[in-house]
Every structure is written in C-alpha cells, then in structure tokens.
Amino acid sequence: MRTWSVALAVCLLSYGTARVQCQSEFAAAPVLNVIDFGTTAEGNGSSAGVEEAINAPTDGVTDATPAVLAAIAALPASGGQLYFPTGVYLLTQALNINNVPVAIVGDGMSLSILRWSSTASSYGISVSQNSANAVVSVHDISFYTDAAQTTQGVALTIDLSAEIAPNAGNILQDRVSPRAAVENVDIRHTQGEFGGGWIGGVYLHNALHVTLNRRENFGAPATAPSGFQIRQGICTWIQGVPELSLCRTIYCSSLGLGGNLPQMVDWVHFTGYDGNSGPKTSSEFGVKIDGSGSPVEIDLAQIWMQFCQFGVEITGTVEGVSITQANMVAVVVGVSTVTSNKPQLALSQSHIAAYTSGIVATGTNSLNIYGCLIYAFADRPAGQPFIGINVSNSTGNILNMNQFADTSTPSGLYTAISFTNTDFSSVVNNICLTPVTQFTNVVDPISRLNNFANNICEGTINDSG
C-alpha cells in the first residue's frame, strides 16, 4: 500500500492512463489504490504513484471484492481517495464506507468499471457521513451489474442523514456547504437490452447541496417481486429536508393489463401507451420534489425523461421551483404541482410530449411558463382529452410565447390552456401549431384573464378568454 502526504503542490503523471494526480498542502489525503491491495482488473492500466505497470488478468472472473474491501478498511478517519485504475473489477457484494470523507475515483466512464456478478449477495456502493465537514465525491467511473433480476440494487447511495441537527428543527447542519458531487458516472446493465438492471442509480439521502453532472445510464428491466417489469434510468432520491427524487431516461416494458396496478415502495406504476408495442407499465415520476421539511428552492436544468407518469411532480411545502431546458417525452403529465403553500413555479425552454396534460399547475403563486413546446403525444388514443396547460387555484399566472400542437391521429379533444379558480393571469404571444378544439377555457366566473393578446391559433377555436 502506498499513501502520499505532501506539503507542497505536486503533480504526478501516470503514463499508462494519461492521468494527472495533484495534491497540495491544502488537500493532503492518502490515495488508496485498490491495485495495491492485490485486486485484479480485467484489462491493463497503471495508477498514480505506482511505478510499475499493472498486468491484470483479462478473464473477468477473478473476484476483486476482498482486495477492494481491504482498501476501504485502510481509509483513515481523516479521509482519502479510493482510486480504481483502468480495468473491470468483479464484485460479489455491496461496498460500504461509513463516516469517512472519501473520493471514489476512476480513470473515466467505461474505463474503470465496478461490475457486480449475477450471483452477488448484494449490490452497489453505500457511503454514509456523520460530519457536516465531510464531502463525498464520485467521478469518472462506471457501475455495472450482471444480474438478470436485480430487485434490491441501488448503484450508489450517499446517506448524510446523520448530519441532521436534532436541536435545529431537524435540518442539516450548515445547509449551504457542499455535501456531495457525482460527476461522469455511468450506470448500466451488461445483459443486453432486456437482460437485467439496477433498481436505482443514485440515492442521495438528506443532501441539500449536491452537484450531479453528466450522469449517463443505459437501463434495462428489473423484475420486481410483484412480477412486473420496469426499465428505468439513473435515479436520485433526496429524502428529508426536502425530498427530491430524480430519475433520468426512464423506460418501461409491456406487461399484462387490467386489474390493480402493481405497487412497490417508492414507486407507483401506471399504464401508458406506446404505438409499437401497446400499453406499457412504467414508474411514477421522473423528478419528484417533496418539500416535507423546510421550504426550499429547487433548480432543475437539462433533465430528460421518458415513459413516466409525471415528468416533474411537486408536492409538500416547496417554496420555489425553476425548470429550464427539460425534455419530457411519452409522459402522462409533464409537470404537476399539488402543494399546500402556493410555491412559485417557473418553466422555460422545455419540450413536453404528454398523454393527458403538459402542465398541471394547482395551488401555485406566481406561475411563469415561457417558451415551451407542449403537444399531445402521437400515440395518444383517439378521443383522449388533453389540456396543454391546466391552471387551478393559482394566482399570478404568466403564459408567454408557448407553442401547442396535437400530433394524434385522429386528433383528440385538445384544449391548449384551461383556468379554474384563478386570478391575475396574462396569456400573450402563444401559438397553436396544429388545429385544436379550443385555445383557452375559463371554467368558472371567478377566474379571469387580465391580459389576453397576440395569440395565434388555427382550426376550430372556442376562445372564452
């Protein structure tokens, strides 16, 4: 085992993987190279600080678990870097790191691969922290599973719930400090399009300040105990203060229809539609924001999801949500708000292809929807009612420069915008790209449009604005 501790800035270059390792007096932490603990990796590589080249077996069957566990055990209480050089590390159980600041680092996605075997007793990496000063980072690495039916596997869990201050209203200590970073992480199955997969990708528990960047996933069905199949992408749950659940690239596979829909913890499934293979079953949401604790503000940017009931579901005591450049395709509802404290909601430059409604804004205060394309999904059943933006029990609504279209064949009952029990609304500069049944529908006399101008819509229009 080699550990480094330097007083001055030093950069070492590992020529085998073109990797520069820099440490300074401000970041003097040991690097625990799993190779040094006797682990073997499929492929060739070298590690920072290790002079000799690593010639590991390439059969992909050698169990690397004991060596990786030994490297984890060698992490000092002050923290360190757990480094996986280029290669494939076959694992047979989950890896747990408790109360140690750690950086889990590889040479890059698809270069450093942790692969859990189909016979593993448990799956994934779990990191927990009890210090508000501890930061967890995971980057440039891949998590694979061989399991055909992974029913209890979350690839990466970061649990910071022990940092909650009991005497501070059950909020995290020093909430503005960075908690965790997950960057350039690839999570996937190895058994083909419908061979296996993870139940969850990334689970963040009680982490308010988190960076998640360039998370890639290639999902496949995981057969759950109830017998349904679900294919889902990278998932993030942040529970507590508040709860934020994120699943990217959510897919599903067809299964039997009728009767009660299957349910399991954290997921409620619904029947959607797919023009190629008929009705499908999929997960409940792409992004779920549940402000069960202190009101907070959430920013979501450049998110993408498919085949889920809600693209973004907002509940609880959320104070404000901003969504920018989102793509929600084949969702039942794009964005849904059902809250108790009238949050602010801003949605811009987003693309929503839904089955029943693009946006359902219930109980908002200051709603701003700008520059969005909202259309009824092409595989929507004939006659299925659709509302592009459905606003109710809301005050201060600005809908500007949005585009609406119905791509169903034949077209269903399409209302672009509907208001119920609303006040102070402005609808300007919106366009219907295809004929719709009606542009705006003001359901009750309480609601009124204070500003309605420069809207363009072709076809049969029943405009009650």
Short mmCIF file of C-alpha atoms in Angstrom, two decimals:
data_model
loop_
_atom_site.label_atom_id
_atom_site.label_comp_id
_atom_site.label_asym_id
_atom_site.label_seq_id
_atom_site.Cartn_x
_atom_site.Cartn_y
_atom_site.Cartn_z
CA MET A 1 0.00 0.00 0.00
CA ARG A 2 1.24 3.45 -0.82
CA THR A 3 -0.07 6.60 0.77
CA TRP A 4 1.05 10.12 -0.03
CA SER A 5 1.30 13.12 2.20
CA VAL A 6 2.97 16.18 0.74
CA ALA A 7 3.46 19.71 1.98
CA LEU A 8 3.88 21.38 -1.38
CA ALA A 9 1.84 21.09 -4.54
CA VAL A 10 2.90 18.01 -6.51
CA CYS A 11 1.53 16.65 -9.76
CA LEU A 12 2.28 13.11 -10.86
CA LEU A 13 1.52 11.79 -14.32
CA SER A 14 0.60 8.16 -14.84
CA TYR A 15 1.54 7.50 -18.44
CA GLY A 16 -0.44 4.29 -18.67
CA THR A 17 -3.73 6.14 -18.35
CA ALA A 18 -2.63 9.73 -19.03
CA ARG A 19 -3.86 10.68 -15.56
CA VAL A 20 -2.53 13.63 -13.61
CA GLN A 21 -2.75 13.37 -9.83
CA CYS A 22 -2.24 16.64 -7.95
CA GLN A 23 -2.08 17.14 -4.21
CA SER A 24 -1.18 20.15 -2.14
CA GLU A 25 -0.80 21.09 1.48
CA PHE A 26 -4.48 22.00 1.42
CA ALA A 27 -5.55 18.58 0.15
CA ALA A 28 -3.01 16.18 1.59
CA ALA A 29 -5.04 12.97 1.69
CA PRO A 30 -3.91 9.40 1.11
CA VAL A 31 -4.69 7.68 -2.17
CA LEU A 32 -5.74 4.08 -1.60
CA ASN A 33 -5.06 2.30 -4.87
CA VAL A 34 -7.08 -0.90 -4.97
CA ILE A 35 -4.36 -2.49 -7.07
CA ASP A 36 -2.01 -2.23 -4.09
CA PHE A 37 -4.32 -4.50 -2.11
CA GLY A 38 -3.97 -7.34 -4.56
CA THR A 39 -7.11 -6.77 -6.56
CA THR A 40 -7.19 -7.80 -10.19
CA ALA A 41 -8.86 -5.97 -13.01
CA GLU A 42 -9.75 -7.04 -16.49
CA GLY A 43 -7.53 -5.06 -18.83
CA ASN A 44 -4.29 -3.19 -18.38
CA GLY A 45 -3.67 0.04 -16.57
CA SER A 46 -1.44 1.87 -14.17
CA SER A 47 -2.12 4.07 -11.20
CA ALA A 48 -0.88 7.42 -9.98
CA GLY A 49 2.01 6.89 -7.61
CA VAL A 50 2.60 3.30 -8.66
CA GLU A 51 5.66 2.97 -10.81
CA GLU A 52 5.18 -0.47 -12.24
CA ALA A 53 2.59 -1.30 -14.90
CA ILE A 54 -0.33 -3.39 -13.76
CA ASN A 55 -0.81 -6.58 -15.74
CA ALA A 56 -4.15 -7.85 -14.53
CA PRO A 57 -5.98 -10.95 -15.75
CA THR A 58 -8.39 -10.39 -18.60
CA ASP A 59 -10.78 -13.28 -17.96
CA GLY A 60 -13.22 -11.14 -16.00
CA VAL A 61 -13.93 -13.87 -13.45
CA THR A 62 -11.46 -13.12 -10.63
CA ASP A 63 -13.23 -11.86 -7.52
CA ALA A 64 -11.88 -8.40 -6.65
CA THR A 65 -14.11 -7.99 -3.59
CA PRO A 66 -11.58 -8.94 -0.85
CA ALA A 67 -8.96 -6.53 -2.16
CA VAL A 68 -11.43 -3.66 -2.55
CA LEU A 69 -12.75 -4.24 0.97
CA ALA A 70 -9.18 -4.16 2.27
CA ALA A 71 -8.59 -0.83 0.53
CA ILE A 72 -11.76 0.59 2.08
CA ALA A 73 -10.71 -0.63 5.52
CA ALA A 74 -7.38 1.16 5.10
CA LEU A 75 -9.01 4.56 4.60
CA PRO A 76 -8.04 6.71 7.61
CA ALA A 77 -10.66 8.55 9.63
CA SER A 78 -9.48 11.82 8.10
CA GLY A 79 -10.50 10.53 4.68
CA GLY A 80 -8.81 9.70 1.42
CA GLN A 81 -9.18 8.77 -2.22
CA LEU A 82 -10.26 5.30 -3.29
CA TYR A 83 -8.76 5.00 -6.74
CA PHE A 84 -9.70 2.37 -9.33
CA PRO A 85 -7.25 2.28 -12.25
CA THR A 86 -8.46 1.26 -15.70
CA GLY A 87 -9.99 -2.21 -15.64
CA VAL A 88 -13.07 -4.26 -14.75
CA TYR A 89 -13.46 -5.18 -11.07
CA LEU A 90 -15.71 -8.16 -10.45
CA LEU A 91 -17.59 -7.79 -7.15
CA THR A 92 -19.78 -10.21 -5.22
CA GLN A 93 -21.25 -7.97 -2.53
CA ALA A 94 -22.11 -4.36 -1.79
CA LEU A 95 -19.37 -1.99 -0.63
CA ASN A 96 -19.96 0.17 2.46
CA ILE A 97 -17.95 3.23 3.53
CA ASN A 98 -19.08 4.76 6.83
CA ASN A 99 -18.18 8.14 8.32
CA VAL A 100 -15.05 8.68 6.24
CA PRO A 101 -14.69 11.58 3.79
CA VAL A 102 -13.93 9.83 0.54
CA ALA A 103 -13.42 10.42 -3.16
CA ILE A 104 -14.21 7.35 -5.26
CA VAL A 105 -12.29 7.91 -8.46
CA GLY A 106 -11.62 6.06 -11.69
CA ASP A 107 -9.87 6.83 -14.96
CA GLY A 108 -13.15 7.51 -16.75
CA MET A 109 -16.54 6.11 -17.63
CA SER A 110 -16.22 2.67 -19.29
CA LEU A 111 -12.52 2.62 -18.35
CA SER A 112 -12.78 1.94 -14.62
CA ILE A 113 -15.72 -0.43 -14.19
CA LEU A 114 -17.11 -1.92 -10.99
CA ARG A 115 -19.16 -4.92 -12.08
CA TRP A 116 -21.37 -6.88 -9.70
CA SER A 117 -21.77 -10.51 -10.69
CA SER A 118 -25.11 -12.18 -11.26
CA THR A 119 -24.56 -14.22 -8.08
CA ALA A 120 -23.63 -11.29 -5.83
CA SER A 121 -25.26 -11.28 -2.40
CA SER A 122 -25.85 -7.51 -2.58
CA TYR A 123 -25.14 -4.70 -4.99
CA GLY A 124 -23.79 -1.17 -5.17
CA ILE A 125 -21.72 1.21 -3.05
CA SER A 126 -23.12 2.90 0.06
CA VAL A 127 -21.37 5.90 1.67
CA SER A 128 -22.63 7.44 4.92
CA GLN A 129 -21.35 10.51 6.76
CA ASN A 130 -21.97 11.92 10.24
CA SER A 131 -19.82 15.05 9.97
CA ALA A 132 -21.02 18.30 8.44
CA ASN A 133 -17.46 18.88 7.22
CA ALA A 134 -17.33 15.66 5.23
CA VAL A 135 -17.73 15.77 1.47
CA VAL A 136 -18.30 12.74 -0.74
CA SER A 137 -17.28 12.73 -4.39
CA VAL A 138 -17.65 10.03 -7.01
CA HIS A 139 -16.42 10.62 -10.52
CA ASP A 140 -15.05 9.09 -13.70
CA ILE A 141 -16.22 5.56 -13.03
CA SER A 142 -18.84 3.02 -14.14
CA PHE A 143 -21.18 0.78 -12.15
CA TYR A 144 -22.33 -2.36 -13.97
CA THR A 145 -24.48 -5.28 -12.90
CA ASP A 146 -24.71 -8.73 -14.46
CA ALA A 147 -27.88 -9.59 -12.56
CA ALA A 148 -30.85 -10.56 -14.68
CA GLN A 149 -33.28 -9.78 -11.85
CA THR A 150 -31.81 -7.16 -9.58
CA THR A 151 -34.58 -6.40 -7.11
CA GLN A 152 -32.59 -4.70 -4.35
CA GLY A 153 -29.78 -2.93 -6.14
CA VAL A 154 -29.01 0.80 -5.96
CA ALA A 155 -25.72 1.51 -7.69
CA LEU A 156 -24.63 4.43 -5.48
CA THR A 157 -26.07 5.51 -2.13
CA ILE A 158 -24.85 8.63 -0.31
CA ASP A 159 -26.53 8.95 3.09
CA LEU A 160 -25.95 12.17 5.04
CA SER A 161 -28.91 11.78 7.40
CA ALA A 162 -26.58 11.54 10.43
CA GLU A 163 -25.66 15.18 9.83
CA ILE A 164 -29.15 16.35 10.81
CA ALA A 165 -29.11 18.57 13.90
CA PRO A 166 -31.87 17.42 16.30
CA ASN A 167 -31.92 20.78 18.09
CA ALA A 168 -32.16 22.81 14.91
CA GLY A 169 -35.60 21.81 13.72
CA ASN A 170 -34.35 18.62 12.09
CA ILE A 171 -32.43 20.46 9.41
CA LEU A 172 -28.96 19.72 8.19
CA GLN A 173 -26.06 21.44 9.87
CA ASP A 174 -24.60 24.25 7.77
CA ARG A 175 -27.01 23.71 4.89
CA VAL A 176 -25.13 25.91 2.43
CA SER A 177 -21.94 23.83 2.46
CA PRO A 178 -21.27 21.38 -0.38
CA ARG A 179 -22.18 17.82 0.55
CA ALA A 180 -21.53 15.56 -2.40
CA ALA A 181 -20.58 15.54 -6.06
CA VAL A 182 -21.34 12.82 -8.59
CA GLU A 183 -19.83 13.51 -11.98
CA ASN A 184 -19.09 11.48 -15.10
CA VAL A 185 -20.66 8.32 -13.73
CA ASP A 186 -22.03 5.58 -15.97
CA ILE A 187 -24.59 3.12 -14.59
CA ARG A 188 -25.81 0.24 -16.71
CA HIS A 189 -26.55 -3.47 -17.09
CA THR A 190 -24.46 -5.99 -19.01
CA GLN A 191 -27.11 -8.47 -20.13
CA GLY A 192 -28.43 -6.81 -23.25
CA GLU A 193 -31.50 -4.70 -23.91
CA PHE A 194 -33.83 -6.70 -21.67
CA GLY A 195 -31.41 -8.68 -19.58
CA GLY A 196 -31.08 -7.01 -16.21
CA GLY A 197 -30.53 -3.73 -14.48
CA TRP A 198 -30.39 -1.64 -11.34
CA ILE A 199 -33.43 -0.77 -9.27
CA GLY A 200 -31.93 2.66 -8.63
CA GLY A 201 -28.98 4.59 -9.91
CA VAL A 202 -28.04 7.22 -7.31
CA TYR A 203 -29.73 7.63 -3.93
CA LEU A 204 -28.93 10.86 -2.05
CA HIS A 205 -30.36 10.97 1.46
CA ASN A 206 -30.62 14.32 3.28
CA ALA A 207 -28.20 16.12 1.00
CA LEU A 208 -29.29 19.66 0.17
CA HIS A 209 -26.18 20.86 -1.61
CA VAL A 210 -25.29 18.34 -4.27
CA THR A 211 -23.76 18.54 -7.74
CA LEU A 212 -24.85 15.93 -10.26
CA ASN A 213 -23.32 16.35 -13.67
CA ARG A 214 -23.22 14.22 -16.80
CA ARG A 215 -24.87 11.15 -15.41
CA GLU A 216 -25.31 8.53 -18.07
CA ASN A 217 -27.45 5.42 -17.89
CA PHE A 218 -28.49 2.61 -20.14
CA GLY A 219 -31.30 0.93 -18.26
CA ALA A 220 -32.92 -2.44 -18.65
CA PRO A 221 -35.85 -4.15 -16.95
CA ALA A 222 -35.51 -5.27 -13.39
CA THR A 223 -38.18 -7.81 -12.47
CA ALA A 224 -39.67 -6.72 -9.17
CA PRO A 225 -41.32 -9.07 -6.65
CA SER A 226 -44.79 -8.26 -7.97
CA GLY A 227 -43.88 -9.65 -11.37
CA PHE A 228 -43.99 -6.51 -13.48
CA GLN A 229 -41.06 -5.29 -15.47
CA ILE A 230 -39.66 -1.79 -15.34
CA ARG A 231 -36.74 -0.29 -17.12
CA GLN A 232 -35.51 2.90 -15.56
CA GLY A 233 -32.57 5.17 -15.81
CA ILE A 234 -30.40 6.91 -13.33
CA CYS A 235 -32.40 7.72 -10.22
CA THR A 236 -31.78 10.15 -7.44
CA TRP A 237 -33.81 10.30 -4.26
CA ILE A 238 -33.08 13.08 -1.78
CA GLN A 239 -35.20 12.47 1.29
CA GLY A 240 -35.84 14.53 4.37
CA VAL A 241 -35.28 18.24 4.02
CA PRO A 242 -36.74 18.15 1.42
CA GLU A 243 -37.13 15.02 -0.64
CA LEU A 244 -36.03 15.29 -4.23
CA SER A 245 -36.34 12.24 -6.40
CA LEU A 246 -34.83 12.20 -9.84
CA CYS A 247 -34.90 9.50 -12.48
CA ARG A 248 -33.45 10.09 -15.89
CA THR A 249 -34.11 8.09 -19.03
CA ILE A 250 -36.98 6.12 -17.59
CA TYR A 251 -38.30 3.37 -19.81
CA CYS A 252 -40.69 0.51 -19.29
CA SER A 253 -41.68 -2.74 -20.92
CA SER A 254 -45.11 -4.09 -21.66
CA LEU A 255 -46.94 -6.42 -19.33
CA GLY A 256 -50.46 -7.62 -18.72
CA LEU A 257 -53.30 -5.13 -18.40
CA GLY A 258 -56.36 -4.93 -16.22
CA GLY A 259 -56.87 -5.33 -12.51
CA ASN A 260 -54.94 -3.46 -9.86
CA LEU A 261 -51.69 -1.91 -10.95
CA PRO A 262 -48.60 -3.27 -9.19
CA GLN A 263 -47.05 -1.19 -6.45
CA MET A 264 -43.81 -1.27 -4.52
CA VAL A 265 -42.00 1.04 -2.10
CA ASP A 266 -41.05 4.37 -3.70
CA TRP A 267 -42.76 3.52 -6.97
CA VAL A 268 -46.34 3.64 -8.15
CA HIS A 269 -46.90 2.31 -11.63
CA PHE A 270 -49.38 3.29 -14.27
CA THR A 271 -50.46 2.24 -17.72
CA GLY A 272 -49.14 4.40 -20.53
CA TYR A 273 -49.18 3.89 -24.26
CA ASP A 274 -46.66 3.01 -26.92
CA GLY A 275 -47.58 2.83 -30.57
CA ASN A 276 -45.21 -0.03 -31.28
CA SER A 277 -45.97 -2.50 -28.52
CA GLY A 278 -49.21 -1.28 -26.99
CA PRO A 279 -49.88 -0.32 -23.38
CA LYS A 280 -46.96 -0.21 -21.03
CA THR A 281 -46.27 -0.06 -17.33
CA SER A 282 -43.77 2.48 -16.06
CA SER A 283 -42.55 4.32 -13.00
CA GLU A 284 -44.37 7.12 -11.28
CA PHE A 285 -42.16 10.13 -11.84
CA GLY A 286 -39.07 11.43 -13.49
CA VAL A 287 -38.32 14.12 -10.91
CA LYS A 288 -40.15 14.24 -7.60
CA ILE A 289 -39.82 17.21 -5.26
CA ASP A 290 -41.48 16.62 -1.90
CA GLY A 291 -40.91 19.52 0.47
CA SER A 292 -41.66 17.55 3.59
CA GLY A 293 -39.26 19.68 5.63
CA SER A 294 -38.26 23.32 5.44
CA PRO A 295 -39.43 25.22 2.34
CA VAL A 296 -36.59 25.31 -0.16
CA GLU A 297 -35.99 26.36 -3.73
CA ILE A 298 -35.01 23.82 -6.37
CA ASP A 299 -33.37 24.42 -9.75
CA LEU A 300 -33.58 21.74 -12.43
CA ALA A 301 -31.77 22.20 -15.72
CA GLN A 302 -31.21 19.99 -18.74
CA ILE A 303 -33.15 16.99 -17.49
CA TRP A 304 -34.52 14.27 -19.73
CA MET A 305 -37.03 11.53 -19.04
CA GLN A 306 -39.31 9.14 -20.93
CA PHE A 307 -42.26 6.92 -20.07
CA CYS A 308 -43.22 8.04 -16.58
CA GLN A 309 -46.47 9.23 -15.07
CA PHE A 310 -45.16 12.66 -14.06
CA GLY A 311 -42.14 14.22 -15.67
CA VAL A 312 -41.78 16.52 -12.64
CA GLU A 313 -44.04 16.06 -9.61
CA ILE A 314 -44.05 18.80 -6.96
CA THR A 315 -45.74 18.27 -3.58
CA GLY A 316 -45.40 19.45 0.00
CA THR A 317 -44.01 22.73 1.30
CA VAL A 318 -41.78 23.62 -1.62
CA GLU A 319 -41.13 27.36 -1.87
CA GLY A 320 -39.97 27.69 -5.45
CA VAL A 321 -39.10 25.51 -8.43
CA SER A 322 -37.31 26.56 -11.61
CA ILE A 323 -37.19 24.17 -14.57
CA THR A 324 -35.13 25.02 -17.64
CA GLN A 325 -34.40 23.05 -20.81
CA ALA A 326 -36.29 19.93 -19.82
CA ASN A 327 -37.36 17.19 -22.22
CA MET A 328 -40.29 15.01 -21.18
CA VAL A 329 -41.43 12.53 -23.81
CA ALA A 330 -44.24 9.97 -23.55
CA VAL A 331 -45.21 11.11 -20.06
CA VAL A 332 -48.80 11.15 -18.84
CA VAL A 333 -48.33 14.63 -17.30
CA GLY A 334 -45.27 16.76 -17.92
CA VAL A 335 -45.23 18.92 -14.76
CA SER A 336 -47.67 18.59 -11.86
CA THR A 337 -47.93 20.74 -8.73
CA VAL A 338 -50.17 19.81 -5.82
CA THR A 339 -48.87 21.76 -2.84
CA SER A 340 -50.07 23.35 0.37
CA ASN A 341 -48.12 26.59 0.40
CA LYS A 342 -48.53 28.02 -3.12
CA PRO A 343 -44.98 27.78 -4.46
CA GLN A 344 -43.52 29.78 -7.29
CA LEU A 345 -43.09 27.78 -10.47
CA ALA A 346 -41.04 28.87 -13.46
CA LEU A 347 -40.80 26.66 -16.54
CA SER A 348 -38.95 27.72 -19.67
CA GLN A 349 -37.45 26.41 -22.91
CA SER A 350 -38.80 22.93 -22.38
CA HIS A 351 -40.31 20.26 -24.59
CA ILE A 352 -43.23 18.20 -23.30
CA ALA A 353 -44.96 15.39 -25.19
CA ALA A 354 -47.69 14.06 -22.91
CA TYR A 355 -50.79 11.86 -22.93
CA THR A 356 -53.24 13.87 -20.79
CA SER A 357 -51.66 17.23 -19.93
CA GLY A 358 -48.45 19.11 -20.45
CA ILE A 359 -48.56 21.14 -17.23
CA VAL A 360 -50.97 20.86 -14.28
CA ALA A 361 -50.39 23.86 -12.01
CA THR A 362 -52.51 23.54 -8.88
CA GLY A 363 -52.07 25.90 -5.96
CA THR A 364 -49.20 27.98 -7.32
CA ASN A 365 -48.37 31.59 -6.55
CA SER A 366 -46.50 33.25 -9.40
CA LEU A 367 -46.60 30.85 -12.32
CA ASN A 368 -44.36 31.69 -15.27
CA ILE A 369 -44.37 29.40 -18.32
CA TYR A 370 -42.24 30.74 -21.14
CA GLY A 371 -41.01 29.41 -24.46
CA CYS A 372 -42.24 25.82 -24.13
CA LEU A 373 -43.40 23.37 -26.79
CA ILE A 374 -46.32 21.30 -25.49
CA TYR A 375 -48.02 18.69 -27.63
CA ALA A 376 -50.25 15.68 -27.25
CA PHE A 377 -48.19 12.57 -27.78
CA ALA A 378 -48.65 10.92 -31.16
CA ASP A 379 -49.70 7.54 -29.71
CA ARG A 380 -52.45 9.03 -27.57
CA PRO A 381 -55.70 7.06 -28.06
CA ALA A 382 -58.32 8.66 -30.28
CA GLY A 383 -60.67 10.85 -28.27
CA GLN A 384 -58.38 11.06 -25.24
CA PRO A 385 -58.90 14.56 -23.73
CA PHE A 386 -55.78 16.68 -23.47
CA ILE A 387 -55.03 20.02 -21.80
CA GLY A 388 -51.77 21.72 -22.64
CA ILE A 389 -51.58 23.95 -19.54
CA ASN A 390 -54.17 23.32 -16.81
CA VAL A 391 -54.11 26.02 -14.11
CA SER A 392 -56.29 25.94 -10.98
CA ASN A 393 -56.37 27.61 -7.55
CA SER A 394 -53.47 29.78 -8.62
CA THR A 395 -52.66 33.49 -8.59
CA GLY A 396 -50.31 35.46 -10.78
CA ASN A 397 -50.05 33.38 -13.96
CA ILE A 398 -47.91 34.43 -16.93
CA LEU A 399 -48.05 32.23 -20.04
CA ASN A 400 -45.91 33.70 -22.80
CA MET A 401 -44.51 32.52 -26.14
CA ASN A 402 -45.53 28.87 -25.79
CA GLN A 403 -46.43 26.57 -28.68
CA PHE A 404 -49.15 23.91 -28.66
CA ALA A 405 -49.72 21.02 -31.07
CA ASP A 406 -51.78 17.84 -31.34
CA THR A 407 -49.92 15.08 -33.17
CA SER A 408 -52.52 12.37 -32.51
CA THR A 409 -54.19 10.64 -35.45
CA PRO A 410 -57.07 11.21 -35.33
CA SER A 411 -56.84 14.24 -33.08
CA GLY A 412 -58.32 14.04 -29.62
CA LEU A 413 -60.10 16.71 -27.61
CA TYR A 414 -57.37 19.30 -27.19
CA THR A 415 -57.59 22.40 -25.00
CA ALA A 416 -54.43 24.46 -25.08
CA ILE A 417 -54.97 26.40 -21.82
CA SER A 418 -57.55 25.99 -19.06
CA PHE A 419 -58.14 28.15 -15.96
CA THR A 420 -60.16 27.21 -12.84
CA ASN A 421 -60.41 29.41 -9.73
CA THR A 422 -57.53 31.62 -10.80
CA ASP A 423 -56.80 35.34 -10.75
CA PHE A 424 -54.32 37.78 -12.24
CA SER A 425 -53.45 35.92 -15.42
CA SER A 426 -51.67 37.07 -18.56
CA VAL A 427 -51.76 34.99 -21.77
CA VAL A 428 -49.82 36.56 -24.63
CA ASN A 429 -47.86 35.59 -27.75
CA ASN A 430 -48.80 31.90 -27.73
CA ILE A 431 -49.21 29.84 -30.91
CA CYS A 432 -51.08 26.66 -31.87
CA LEU A 433 -49.07 24.78 -34.48
CA THR A 434 -51.97 22.46 -35.36
CA PRO A 435 -55.76 22.83 -35.05
CA VAL A 436 -57.04 22.24 -31.53
CA THR A 437 -60.56 22.01 -30.12
CA GLN A 438 -60.21 25.22 -28.14
CA PHE A 439 -57.42 27.57 -27.24
CA THR A 440 -58.41 28.83 -23.81
CA ASN A 441 -61.14 27.63 -21.50
CA VAL A 442 -62.08 29.67 -18.43
CA VAL A 443 -64.07 27.19 -16.39
CA ASP A 444 -65.71 29.43 -13.79
CA PRO A 445 -66.68 33.11 -13.46
CA ILE A 446 -64.21 33.61 -10.63
CA SER A 447 -61.30 33.15 -12.98
CA ARG A 448 -60.44 35.95 -15.35
CA LEU A 449 -57.76 36.81 -17.85
CA ASN A 450 -56.36 40.24 -17.10
CA ASN A 451 -54.29 40.32 -20.26
CA PHE A 452 -55.03 38.26 -23.38
CA ALA A 453 -53.31 39.37 -26.57
CA ASN A 454 -51.35 38.37 -29.66
CA ASN A 455 -52.22 34.68 -29.52
CA ILE A 456 -52.42 32.79 -32.82
CA CYS A 457 -54.30 29.55 -33.27
CA GLU A 458 -55.74 27.81 -36.33
CA GLY A 459 -58.69 25.48 -36.55
CA THR A 460 -61.92 25.36 -34.56
CA ILE A 461 -61.46 27.77 -31.69
CA ASN A 462 -63.73 28.20 -28.71
CA ASP A 463 -61.87 31.04 -27.07
CA SER A 464 -63.50 32.12 -23.83
CA GLY A 465 -60.66 34.44 -22.91
#
